[in-house]
Short mmCIF file of C-alpha atoms and ligand atoms in Angstrom, two decimals:
data_model
loop_
_atom_site.label_atom_id
_atom_site.label_comp_id
_atom_site.label_asym_id
_atom_site.label_seq_id
_atom_site.Cartn_x
_atom_site.Cartn_y
_atom_site.Cartn_z
CA MET A 23 114.75 7.65 86.23
CA THR A 24 114.23 7.71 82.10
CA ALA A 25 114.42 5.53 79.87
CA ASP A 26 118.18 5.63 77.86
CA VAL A 27 115.63 4.61 74.66
CA LEU A 28 112.33 4.56 73.70
CA GLU A 29 110.42 1.88 71.74
CA ILE A 30 110.44 2.99 68.65
CA ASN A 31 106.42 2.55 67.60
CA ASP A 32 106.67 4.66 70.86
CA ALA A 33 109.45 6.71 69.03
CA LEU A 34 107.34 7.34 65.70
CA THR A 35 103.58 7.65 67.59
CA GLN A 36 105.47 11.35 69.01
CA TYR A 37 108.06 11.79 66.19
CA ASP A 38 108.64 12.43 62.45
CA PRO A 39 112.60 11.16 61.87
CA VAL A 40 114.40 13.90 58.91
CA MET A 41 117.54 12.54 57.78
CA GLY A 42 120.84 13.69 56.26
CA LEU A 43 123.51 11.71 54.54
CA GLU A 44 127.45 12.48 53.66
CA VAL A 45 128.34 8.94 52.03
CA HIS A 46 131.78 9.18 51.33
CA VAL A 47 133.38 7.47 47.96
CA GLU A 48 137.57 6.25 47.84
CA LEU A 49 137.71 7.14 43.66
CA ASN A 50 139.50 3.46 42.18
CA THR A 51 141.94 6.37 40.09
CA LYS A 52 145.83 4.88 39.77
CA SER A 53 147.39 8.06 41.52
CA LYS A 54 146.31 10.69 44.04
CA MET A 55 144.25 13.39 43.55
CA PHE A 56 146.99 16.06 43.95
CA CYS A 57 150.46 14.16 42.84
CA GLY A 58 151.29 10.53 41.58
CA CYS A 59 152.07 7.96 44.10
CA PRO A 60 149.91 4.66 43.85
CA THR A 61 146.93 4.43 45.79
CA GLU A 62 147.00 0.75 46.59
CA PHE A 63 144.52 -0.59 49.52
CA GLY A 64 146.83 -2.74 52.34
CA ALA A 65 151.23 -1.83 51.02
CA PRO A 66 153.08 -1.37 53.92
CA PRO A 67 152.44 1.84 56.83
CA ASN A 68 154.74 5.00 53.85
CA THR A 69 156.03 3.08 51.03
CA GLN A 70 153.49 5.26 48.40
CA THR A 71 154.53 8.61 49.46
CA CYS A 72 156.10 11.31 48.07
CA PRO A 73 156.63 15.53 49.08
CA VAL A 74 153.18 16.51 48.00
CA CYS A 75 150.82 14.46 49.99
CA LEU A 76 153.38 14.84 52.95
CA GLY A 77 152.48 18.61 52.93
CA LEU A 78 156.47 19.47 52.91
CA PRO A 79 157.61 23.21 52.51
CA GLY A 80 157.17 24.03 48.46
CA ALA A 81 155.71 20.92 47.26
CA LEU A 82 152.73 23.06 44.40
CA PRO A 83 150.14 19.45 43.87
CA VAL A 84 148.33 18.52 40.55
CA VAL A 85 144.87 17.73 39.76
CA ASN A 86 143.95 14.17 38.93
CA ALA A 87 141.72 14.54 35.63
CA ARG A 88 141.02 10.91 35.98
CA GLY A 89 139.89 11.68 39.70
CA VAL A 90 137.32 14.57 38.07
CA GLU A 91 135.75 12.53 35.26
CA SER A 92 135.20 10.25 37.61
CA ALA A 93 133.50 13.30 40.03
CA ILE A 94 131.45 14.59 36.82
CA LYS A 95 130.42 10.29 36.71
CA ILE A 96 128.74 10.72 40.26
CA GLY A 97 127.05 13.59 39.82
CA LEU A 98 125.50 13.07 36.46
CA ALA A 99 124.61 9.93 37.84
CA LEU A 100 122.72 10.87 40.18
CA ASN A 101 120.79 13.18 37.42
CA CYS A 102 123.16 16.81 39.44
CA GLU A 103 123.95 19.86 37.74
CA ILE A 104 128.12 20.31 36.98
CA ALA A 105 129.47 23.54 37.88
CA GLU A 106 130.64 25.28 34.87
CA TRP A 107 134.06 26.33 36.66
CA CYS A 108 134.58 25.39 40.49
CA ARG A 109 137.66 26.23 42.37
CA PHE A 110 139.20 24.35 45.08
CA ALA A 111 139.66 25.02 48.71
CA ARG A 112 141.38 24.35 51.91
CA LYS A 113 139.56 23.41 54.70
CA ASN A 114 141.72 24.20 57.63
CA TYR A 115 142.36 22.35 60.74
CA PHE A 116 144.91 20.18 62.93
CA TYR A 117 145.12 17.19 63.36
CA PRO A 118 148.03 14.86 63.07
CA ASP A 119 146.99 12.54 59.36
CA MET A 120 146.79 15.32 58.25
CA PRO A 121 149.96 16.79 57.82
CA LYS A 122 149.71 19.82 55.65
CA ASN A 123 146.96 21.06 58.34
CA PHE A 124 144.62 21.45 55.56
CA GLN A 125 142.52 19.10 53.73
CA THR A 126 141.99 19.85 49.88
CA SER A 127 138.53 20.30 49.26
CA GLN A 128 135.41 21.63 47.66
CA TYR A 129 132.68 24.19 49.82
CA ASP A 130 130.30 26.48 48.62
CA GLU A 131 132.37 25.29 44.65
CA PRO A 132 131.32 21.94 44.68
CA ILE A 133 131.75 20.79 41.15
CA ALA A 134 128.06 18.66 41.16
CA PHE A 135 125.41 19.72 42.75
CA ASN A 136 121.97 19.58 42.51
CA GLY A 137 120.61 16.55 41.82
CA TRP A 138 118.22 14.06 43.21
CA THR A 139 117.94 9.80 43.38
CA GLU A 140 115.49 7.31 43.66
CA VAL A 141 115.83 4.13 46.07
CA VAL A 142 112.61 1.45 46.36
CA VAL A 143 112.12 -0.28 50.29
CA ASP A 144 109.10 -1.77 50.37
CA GLY A 145 108.08 -1.68 46.21
CA GLU A 146 107.53 1.42 47.09
CA THR A 147 109.63 4.69 45.42
CA TYR A 148 111.62 6.68 47.31
CA ARG A 149 112.73 10.38 45.77
CA ILE A 150 115.81 11.75 47.54
CA GLU A 151 117.06 15.04 46.70
CA ILE A 152 121.39 15.46 46.14
CA GLU A 153 122.49 18.89 47.64
CA ARG A 154 126.36 17.92 46.16
CA ALA A 155 128.81 15.95 45.16
CA HIS A 156 132.55 17.37 46.19
CA MET A 157 135.86 16.66 45.34
CA GLU A 158 137.90 16.11 48.63
CA GLU A 159 141.22 14.53 49.43
CA ASP A 160 141.87 11.61 52.23
CA THR A 161 143.46 11.29 55.38
CA GLY A 162 146.10 9.51 56.97
CA LYS A 163 145.25 6.60 58.70
CA SER A 164 146.71 6.92 63.08
CA THR A 165 146.68 3.26 64.77
CA HIS A 166 146.94 4.51 68.64
CA ILE A 167 148.57 1.61 70.24
CA GLY A 168 148.23 0.10 73.92
CA GLY A 169 144.45 1.14 74.61
CA ALA A 170 141.86 -1.43 75.24
CA THR A 171 140.02 -0.12 72.78
CA GLY A 172 142.01 1.24 70.00
CA ARG A 173 140.42 5.09 69.95
CA ILE A 174 143.31 7.92 70.95
CA HIS A 175 142.08 7.18 74.85
CA GLY A 176 144.12 5.51 77.47
CA ALA A 177 146.26 4.53 73.96
CA SER A 178 150.00 4.81 75.09
CA HIS A 179 151.30 5.86 71.43
CA SER A 180 149.94 6.44 68.20
CA LEU A 181 150.73 5.71 64.51
CA VAL A 182 150.42 7.56 61.82
CA ASP A 183 150.27 6.45 57.87
CA TYR A 184 150.55 7.79 55.23
CA ASN A 185 149.49 5.93 52.33
CA ARG A 186 145.64 6.42 51.83
CA ALA A 187 146.70 10.99 52.40
CA GLY A 188 145.72 11.97 49.39
CA ILE A 189 143.53 9.00 48.28
CA PRO A 190 140.36 10.33 45.99
CA LEU A 191 137.34 11.00 47.68
CA ILE A 192 134.09 12.14 47.31
CA GLU A 193 132.25 13.47 48.68
CA ILE A 194 128.03 13.29 47.67
CA VAL A 195 125.46 14.74 50.17
CA THR A 196 122.12 14.73 50.29
CA LYS A 197 119.51 17.30 50.76
CA THR A 198 116.82 16.54 54.23
CA ILE A 199 115.13 13.23 54.13
CA GLU A 200 111.74 13.16 55.06
CA VAL A 201 109.64 9.48 54.29
CA PRO A 202 107.57 7.87 56.68
CA GLY A 203 109.32 7.56 60.14
CA GLU A 204 108.32 2.72 60.09
CA LYS A 205 110.26 3.63 56.81
CA ALA A 206 113.18 5.70 57.14
CA ALA A 207 116.33 4.04 58.52
CA ALA A 208 115.54 0.97 55.47
CA VAL A 209 115.25 3.69 52.67
CA ALA A 210 118.64 5.14 54.59
CA ARG A 211 120.08 1.11 53.86
CA ALA A 212 118.67 1.09 50.61
CA TYR A 213 120.35 3.93 49.28
CA VAL A 214 123.77 3.34 50.48
CA SER A 215 123.15 0.31 48.63
CA MET A 216 121.89 1.43 46.10
CA LEU A 217 125.00 4.15 46.22
CA ARG A 218 127.24 1.18 46.20
CA ASP A 219 125.33 -0.43 42.96
CA LEU A 220 125.82 2.99 41.17
CA LEU A 221 129.09 3.90 41.43
CA LEU A 222 130.08 -0.34 40.87
CA ALA A 223 128.43 -0.26 38.06
CA LEU A 224 130.37 3.57 36.80
CA ASP A 225 133.44 2.21 37.58
CA VAL A 226 134.81 5.39 39.30
CA SER A 227 135.16 2.80 42.75
CA ASP A 228 135.91 -0.53 44.15
CA VAL A 229 132.88 0.39 47.31
CA ARG A 230 134.05 -1.60 50.06
CA MET A 231 132.40 -0.55 52.80
CA ASP A 232 135.22 -2.89 54.40
CA GLN A 233 137.73 -1.54 53.21
CA GLY A 234 136.22 1.86 54.15
CA SER A 235 136.13 3.03 50.16
CA LEU A 236 132.70 4.09 50.86
CA ARG A 237 132.12 5.28 54.48
CA CYS A 238 128.00 6.91 55.71
CA ASP A 239 127.39 9.40 57.70
CA ALA A 240 124.55 8.77 59.36
CA ASN A 241 122.80 13.02 60.57
CA VAL A 242 119.14 12.25 62.00
CA SER A 243 116.53 14.68 64.05
CA LEU A 244 112.93 14.21 65.09
CA LYS A 245 110.27 17.28 65.26
CA PRO A 246 106.68 16.41 67.16
CA ARG A 247 104.50 14.16 64.89
CA GLY A 248 103.33 16.67 61.70
CA SER A 249 105.31 19.74 63.02
CA SER A 250 108.10 21.50 59.80
CA VAL A 251 110.25 22.57 62.16
CA LEU A 252 113.56 20.64 62.25
CA GLY A 253 114.91 19.53 65.12
CA THR A 254 118.37 19.66 65.83
CA ARG A 255 120.80 16.61 64.80
CA THR A 256 122.97 14.17 65.40
CA GLU A 257 125.86 12.70 63.05
CA THR A 258 126.53 9.28 63.41
CA LYS A 259 130.06 8.88 61.96
CA ASN A 260 131.65 6.48 60.02
CA VAL A 261 129.07 3.23 59.63
CA ASN A 262 130.17 0.97 57.84
CA SER A 263 127.61 -1.67 56.25
CA PHE A 264 124.76 -1.20 55.11
CA ARG A 265 122.38 -3.13 57.56
CA SER A 266 124.52 -0.78 60.36
CA VAL A 267 123.56 2.19 58.07
CA GLU A 268 120.12 0.83 58.91
CA ARG A 269 120.86 -0.48 62.72
CA ALA A 270 122.45 2.83 63.79
CA VAL A 271 119.49 5.34 62.57
CA THR A 272 117.19 3.67 64.21
CA TYR A 273 119.54 3.07 67.03
CA GLU A 274 119.54 7.41 66.95
CA ILE A 275 115.24 7.56 65.91
CA THR A 276 114.60 6.01 69.85
CA ARG A 277 117.33 7.25 71.83
CA GLN A 278 116.73 11.06 70.71
CA ALA A 279 112.74 10.48 71.29
CA ALA A 280 113.49 9.09 74.70
CA VAL A 281 116.26 12.57 75.72
CA LEU A 282 112.93 14.62 73.87
CA SER A 283 110.02 13.13 75.42
CA SER A 284 110.81 13.64 79.14
CA GLY A 285 111.44 16.96 78.23
CA GLY A 286 115.51 16.76 77.40
CA LYS A 287 117.37 19.00 74.68
CA VAL A 288 119.18 16.69 71.58
CA VAL A 289 122.65 18.04 70.89
CA GLN A 290 123.89 18.57 68.49
CA GLU A 291 126.98 16.78 68.28
CA THR A 292 128.89 13.95 65.67
CA ARG A 293 128.43 10.51 67.99
CA HIS A 294 129.70 6.50 67.17
CA TRP A 295 128.67 3.99 65.79
CA HIS A 296 129.56 0.76 67.89
CA GLU A 297 128.31 -2.45 65.85
CA ASP A 298 128.35 -4.92 68.63
CA THR A 299 126.39 -3.64 71.27
CA GLY A 300 124.48 -1.49 68.02
CA ILE A 301 124.14 1.89 70.09
CA THR A 302 125.77 5.06 68.87
CA THR A 303 127.76 6.73 72.28
CA SER A 304 128.38 11.37 71.69
CA GLY A 305 131.18 12.29 70.03
CA ARG A 306 132.85 16.00 70.21
CA GLU A 307 129.77 18.66 69.57
CA LYS A 308 129.58 20.87 66.91
CA SER A 309 128.35 23.60 65.82
CA ASP A 310 127.12 23.84 61.94
CA ALA A 311 129.83 26.87 61.57
CA GLU A 312 132.15 25.94 62.26
CA ASP A 313 135.19 28.59 61.43
CA TYR A 314 137.12 26.01 59.52
CA ARG A 315 139.05 28.56 57.44
CA TYR A 316 138.05 28.03 54.14
CA PHE A 317 139.47 28.87 51.69
CA PRO A 318 140.15 28.77 47.47
CA GLU A 319 143.58 27.35 47.05
CA PRO A 320 146.00 29.13 46.04
CA ASP A 321 148.17 26.53 43.96
CA LEU A 322 145.52 24.56 41.95
CA VAL A 323 143.76 26.01 39.15
CA PRO A 324 140.10 26.25 38.94
CA VAL A 325 138.40 22.83 37.40
CA ALA A 326 136.06 24.12 34.35
CA PRO A 327 134.41 21.66 32.24
CA SER A 328 133.59 21.95 28.85
CA ARG A 329 130.83 20.73 28.56
CA GLU A 330 131.02 19.16 25.67
CA TRP A 331 133.51 17.42 27.19
CA VAL A 332 130.83 16.54 30.27
CA GLU A 333 128.57 15.54 27.41
CA GLU A 334 130.45 13.24 26.46
CA ILE A 335 130.89 11.60 29.60
CA ARG A 336 127.16 12.01 30.06
CA ALA A 337 127.14 9.35 26.53
CA THR A 338 129.36 7.01 28.51
CA LEU A 339 127.53 6.64 31.37
CA PRO A 340 125.12 3.32 32.74
CA GLU A 341 121.58 2.32 31.40
CA ALA A 342 119.97 4.89 35.18
CA PRO A 343 119.40 1.57 37.49
CA SER A 344 115.67 2.55 38.14
CA LEU A 345 115.14 1.84 33.92
CA ARG A 346 117.22 -1.58 34.54
CA ARG A 347 115.36 -2.59 36.80
CA VAL A 348 111.84 -3.18 34.49
CA ARG A 349 113.94 -4.28 32.10
CA LEU A 350 115.40 -7.23 34.29
CA GLN A 351 112.13 -8.10 35.79
CA GLU A 352 110.89 -8.43 31.66
CA GLU A 353 113.23 -9.81 30.29
CA TRP A 354 113.01 -12.96 33.67
CA GLY A 355 110.08 -12.34 33.86
CA PHE A 356 109.32 -13.06 37.71
CA THR A 357 106.70 -11.42 38.89
CA ASP A 358 106.39 -7.80 41.02
CA LEU A 359 106.15 -9.37 44.73
CA GLU A 360 109.19 -11.52 42.89
CA MET A 361 111.13 -8.37 42.04
CA ARG A 362 110.81 -6.68 45.37
CA ASP A 363 111.73 -10.01 47.56
CA VAL A 364 115.20 -9.51 45.13
CA ILE A 365 116.23 -5.49 45.75
CA ASN A 366 114.79 -6.20 49.85
CA GLY A 367 117.26 -8.49 49.97
CA ASN A 368 119.89 -6.82 47.90
CA ALA A 369 120.27 -9.82 45.92
CA LEU A 370 119.48 -8.30 42.39
CA GLU A 371 122.77 -7.73 41.48
CA PRO A 372 124.55 -11.16 42.56
CA ILE A 373 121.75 -12.63 40.56
CA VAL A 374 122.30 -10.61 38.14
CA ALA A 375 126.05 -11.91 37.89
CA THR A 376 125.07 -15.79 38.14
CA ILE A 377 122.21 -15.70 34.98
CA GLU A 378 126.05 -13.65 33.32
CA LEU A 379 127.27 -17.34 33.91
CA GLY A 380 124.80 -20.07 32.56
CA VAL A 381 122.37 -20.28 35.26
CA THR A 382 117.67 -19.75 34.53
CA PRO A 383 116.50 -16.93 36.52
CA ALA A 384 114.19 -18.92 38.07
CA ALA A 385 116.49 -20.56 39.39
CA ALA A 386 119.03 -18.13 40.55
CA LYS A 387 116.20 -16.51 42.25
CA LYS A 388 115.78 -20.02 44.32
CA TRP A 389 119.71 -19.99 46.16
CA TRP A 390 120.11 -16.33 46.27
CA LEU A 391 116.47 -15.69 47.80
CA GLY A 392 115.50 -19.41 49.11
CA GLU A 393 119.04 -19.73 50.90
CA LEU A 394 122.17 -16.75 51.34
CA ALA A 395 119.37 -13.61 51.20
CA ARG A 396 117.57 -15.19 54.29
CA SER A 397 120.58 -17.38 55.82
CA ALA A 398 122.82 -13.48 55.08
CA ASN A 399 120.01 -11.68 57.34
CA GLU A 400 120.39 -14.68 60.11
CA SER A 401 123.00 -13.42 61.07
CA GLY A 402 122.87 -10.11 60.79
CA GLN A 403 125.14 -10.30 57.52
CA ASP A 404 125.53 -7.96 54.62
CA LEU A 405 124.51 -10.98 50.79
CA ASP A 406 127.88 -9.61 49.48
CA ALA A 407 129.91 -10.88 52.98
CA LEU A 408 128.80 -13.74 53.48
CA GLY A 409 131.80 -15.81 51.46
CA VAL A 410 129.99 -17.78 48.88
CA GLY A 411 129.46 -15.77 45.05
CA PRO A 412 127.81 -16.11 41.93
CA VAL A 413 130.36 -17.64 40.71
CA GLN A 414 130.10 -21.25 43.64
CA VAL A 415 126.28 -20.19 42.88
CA ALA A 416 126.28 -21.35 39.30
CA GLU A 417 128.67 -24.53 39.50
CA VAL A 418 126.04 -25.94 42.33
CA GLN A 419 123.33 -25.24 39.46
CA LYS A 420 125.37 -26.73 36.68
CA LEU A 421 125.76 -30.25 39.65
CA VAL A 422 121.99 -29.83 39.28
CA ASP A 423 121.39 -29.85 36.04
CA GLU A 424 124.28 -33.13 35.49
CA GLY A 425 121.93 -34.83 37.80
CA THR A 426 124.28 -34.85 40.28
CA LEU A 427 122.06 -33.04 43.34
CA ASN A 428 118.70 -32.61 43.63
CA ASP A 429 117.89 -29.49 44.80
CA LYS A 430 117.61 -30.73 48.52
CA LEU A 431 121.55 -32.37 48.81
CA ALA A 432 121.89 -28.71 46.61
CA ARG A 433 120.77 -27.34 50.16
CA GLN A 434 123.15 -28.99 51.85
CA VAL A 435 126.02 -27.97 49.28
CA PHE A 436 125.20 -23.94 50.39
CA GLU A 437 125.28 -25.13 53.99
CA GLY A 438 128.55 -26.55 53.52
CA LEU A 439 129.80 -23.52 51.95
CA LEU A 440 127.83 -21.30 54.14
CA ALA A 441 130.26 -22.98 56.62
CA GLY A 442 133.77 -22.31 54.93
CA GLU A 443 134.26 -26.21 53.95
CA GLY A 444 135.38 -25.81 50.69
CA THR A 445 134.56 -26.15 47.55
CA PRO A 446 131.34 -27.45 46.34
CA ALA A 447 132.58 -30.98 44.67
CA GLU A 448 135.01 -29.89 48.06
CA ILE A 449 131.48 -30.96 50.66
CA ILE A 450 129.45 -33.68 48.35
CA GLU A 451 133.45 -36.45 49.10
CA LYS A 452 132.89 -34.67 52.25
CA ARG A 453 129.58 -35.07 53.14
CA GLY A 454 128.75 -38.09 50.79
CA LEU A 455 126.00 -35.32 49.50
CA ALA A 456 126.34 -37.31 45.49
CA LEU A 457 123.29 -38.82 43.67
CA VAL A 458 123.32 -42.88 43.63
CA SER A 459 122.99 -43.07 39.66
CA ASP A 460 123.80 -46.22 40.10
CA ASP A 461 120.79 -47.91 38.66
CA SER A 462 121.47 -51.07 40.29
CA ALA A 463 121.46 -49.73 43.61
CA LEU A 464 117.85 -47.93 43.04
CA LEU A 465 116.41 -51.37 41.79
CA GLU A 466 117.05 -53.07 44.71
CA ALA A 467 115.61 -49.80 46.56
CA ILE A 468 113.01 -50.32 43.80
CA ASP A 469 112.34 -53.59 44.76
CA ARG A 470 112.14 -53.23 48.68
CA ALA A 471 109.98 -50.53 48.17
CA ILE A 472 107.90 -52.84 46.29
CA ALA A 473 108.40 -56.08 48.56
CA ALA A 474 107.48 -53.52 51.48
CA ASN A 475 103.89 -51.88 50.52
CA PRO A 476 101.64 -54.91 48.19
CA ASN A 477 98.58 -52.61 48.83
CA VAL A 478 99.77 -50.10 46.66
CA VAL A 479 100.89 -52.40 43.65
CA GLU A 480 98.04 -53.62 43.67
CA LYS A 481 96.27 -50.62 42.89
CA VAL A 482 98.69 -49.04 40.06
CA ASN A 483 97.35 -52.38 39.04
CA SER A 484 94.00 -52.74 39.51
CA GLY A 485 94.01 -49.10 37.14
CA LYS A 486 95.17 -45.85 38.94
CA PRO A 487 99.25 -45.45 37.83
CA ALA A 488 99.25 -42.13 40.71
CA ALA A 489 99.26 -44.52 43.46
CA ALA A 490 103.00 -45.31 42.56
CA GLY A 491 103.73 -41.85 44.43
CA ALA A 492 104.17 -43.18 47.24
CA LEU A 493 106.67 -46.24 46.44
CA ILE A 494 108.45 -43.23 44.61
CA GLY A 495 108.20 -41.73 48.30
CA ALA A 496 109.69 -45.35 49.97
CA VAL A 497 112.50 -45.43 47.52
CA MET A 498 113.73 -42.32 48.01
CA LYS A 499 113.25 -42.22 51.74
CA ASP A 500 115.26 -45.57 51.18
CA MET A 501 118.40 -43.78 49.08
CA ARG A 502 117.47 -40.80 52.27
CA GLY A 503 116.66 -38.34 49.34
CA GLN A 504 120.61 -38.88 47.93
CA ALA A 505 118.42 -39.92 44.65
CA ASP A 506 117.62 -38.25 41.14
CA ALA A 507 113.71 -38.47 41.55
CA ALA A 508 113.36 -38.24 37.68
CA LYS A 509 115.06 -41.51 37.55
CA VAL A 510 114.11 -43.54 40.04
CA ARG A 511 110.19 -42.21 38.57
CA GLN A 512 111.32 -43.89 35.20
CA LEU A 513 112.67 -47.41 36.59
CA LEU A 514 109.46 -47.72 38.36
CA ILE A 515 107.42 -47.47 35.90
CA GLU A 516 109.32 -49.21 33.65
CA LYS A 517 109.55 -51.91 37.01
CA LEU A 518 105.80 -52.07 37.02
CA GLY A 519 105.39 -52.03 33.12
CA ILE A 520 103.02 -49.35 33.26
P1 LIG B 271 128.20 19.04 57.93
O1 LIG B 271 130.06 19.52 57.66
O2 LIG B 271 128.06 19.53 59.15
O3 LIG B 271 129.15 17.81 57.60
P2 LIG B 271 127.08 19.35 55.83
O4 LIG B 271 126.55 19.59 54.96
O5 LIG B 271 128.00 18.16 54.81
O6 LIG B 271 127.30 18.97 56.71
O7 LIG B 271 125.97 17.78 55.86
C1 LIG B 271 124.57 17.84 56.63
C2 LIG B 271 123.96 16.78 56.76
O8 LIG B 271 122.46 17.27 57.05
C3 LIG B 271 122.77 16.46 54.80
O9 LIG B 271 122.12 15.33 54.55
C4 LIG B 271 122.05 17.83 55.49
O10 LIG B 271 120.40 17.23 54.60
C5 LIG B 271 121.27 17.25 56.69
N1 LIG B 271 120.73 18.10 57.79
C6 LIG B 271 120.45 18.79 58.24
N2 LIG B 271 119.94 20.02 59.08
C7 LIG B 271 118.95 18.21 59.18
C8 LIG B 271 118.21 18.02 60.36
N3 LIG B 271 117.46 19.32 61.08
N4 LIG B 271 118.08 17.42 61.11
C9 LIG B 271 118.05 15.71 59.71
N5 LIG B 271 119.59 16.01 58.92
C10 LIG B 271 119.80 17.30 58.26
MG1 LIG B 272 129.96 17.03 55.99
ZN1 LIG B 273 152.53 11.69 46.86
#
């Protein structure tokens, strides 16, 4: 019996991983790619359809100009060349959620190609080459009823919702990515996370991984260390969180290493990712030259964006992420190490948003890294899935600034926020967290501290004011931390006449 997986370190001493990432992005256009149907998520099934997106005979599609504009934006932001002339193609296959029996896509004439981008992992920058970004349409959505797993196998019947059929998609495909093996999974995660930030900044998609508007397929292969010949790849489909991208790549490396090191062959196939167990299982075998009988779509005119239009779009692009990082680091006064923690913790955007709400960079970093990113990490969640956002962080910091909370109490408020206990005000109320600002209560505690520590008072009186620190500590303890230390200090100084 050979093991199903090797230890990741064993795997990486024998093999170099190679990755290729395919990311599908649903655009946020108001209407679908080839018809006027609306695109809102969550509408009742089959209420957003028409003859075009249902593929009824004789219906004629028309290209959504805004969809093309978004595709060009994405292409330019990924440093791609933009085609002067390109066509849509029919990708022919049958599936019940695809009523036309072909998907309108692009084949050998993508709108954008030959680009590159960069990601930062552990302070190191990795360049990722982009093969192409092409336009296509989403399919409908099948729901299989009666089976145990929600898959078609074992189901009694299936339901199809065509609301999603025809929603514009951009597929972004990288060239093969070869980075040091121990960084591969983290680079894959950083790439998808960077794409999300970029797409948000471009305002072309909602990029909700949980709603499927950003989906990643991860191709992974191994080759013997130092070899330049590519191995056989698998394609793990629809991995839908940043963390899952990292886990799925790691799992495939360890699985393929076990297959290869025991003399087996990796099968070229699609694989399913299982979030709960952290493994991939075999899907369908897939050859490189699958015959989709692609041919140019005869019902659509070619897309020929004028160079003037492309330049107009280029002029609207936001600052490149790498330049923006450098600028923000300078503005915030963070060290390289601090900035690296921010990036690695995926906390850049939340921190930007929190600072925009009036919080200082240092405080924003303290809460996002010290409390929230740490907690996300512990519970294995993505930071933006925690349910605590910039608005709440700014609220808590405001309470600290006003003297209602100190840092220690603020941490407990965050704990309450993460546990879903309500707004900061409600949590303070329920948990009884507010600082005691009533001078008389503080003065009573000071009297108790003085009475209990005559030797400390003696020292202070004999010309050692620093000794008063012990009294402040005693008062804070007495108040169970719910006092503003600066205020206690002030009152104590007055009392002892230092
Ligand atoms: P498919 O139709 O199979 O999805 P694509 O061209 O859309 O093919 O995407 C294939 C992806 O797999 C690309 O990102 C490519 O760089 C990557 N890839 C190709 N060969 C390998 C390999 N041997 N190992 C890892 N990734 C690979
Ligand atoms: Mg593909
Ligand atoms: Zn329609």
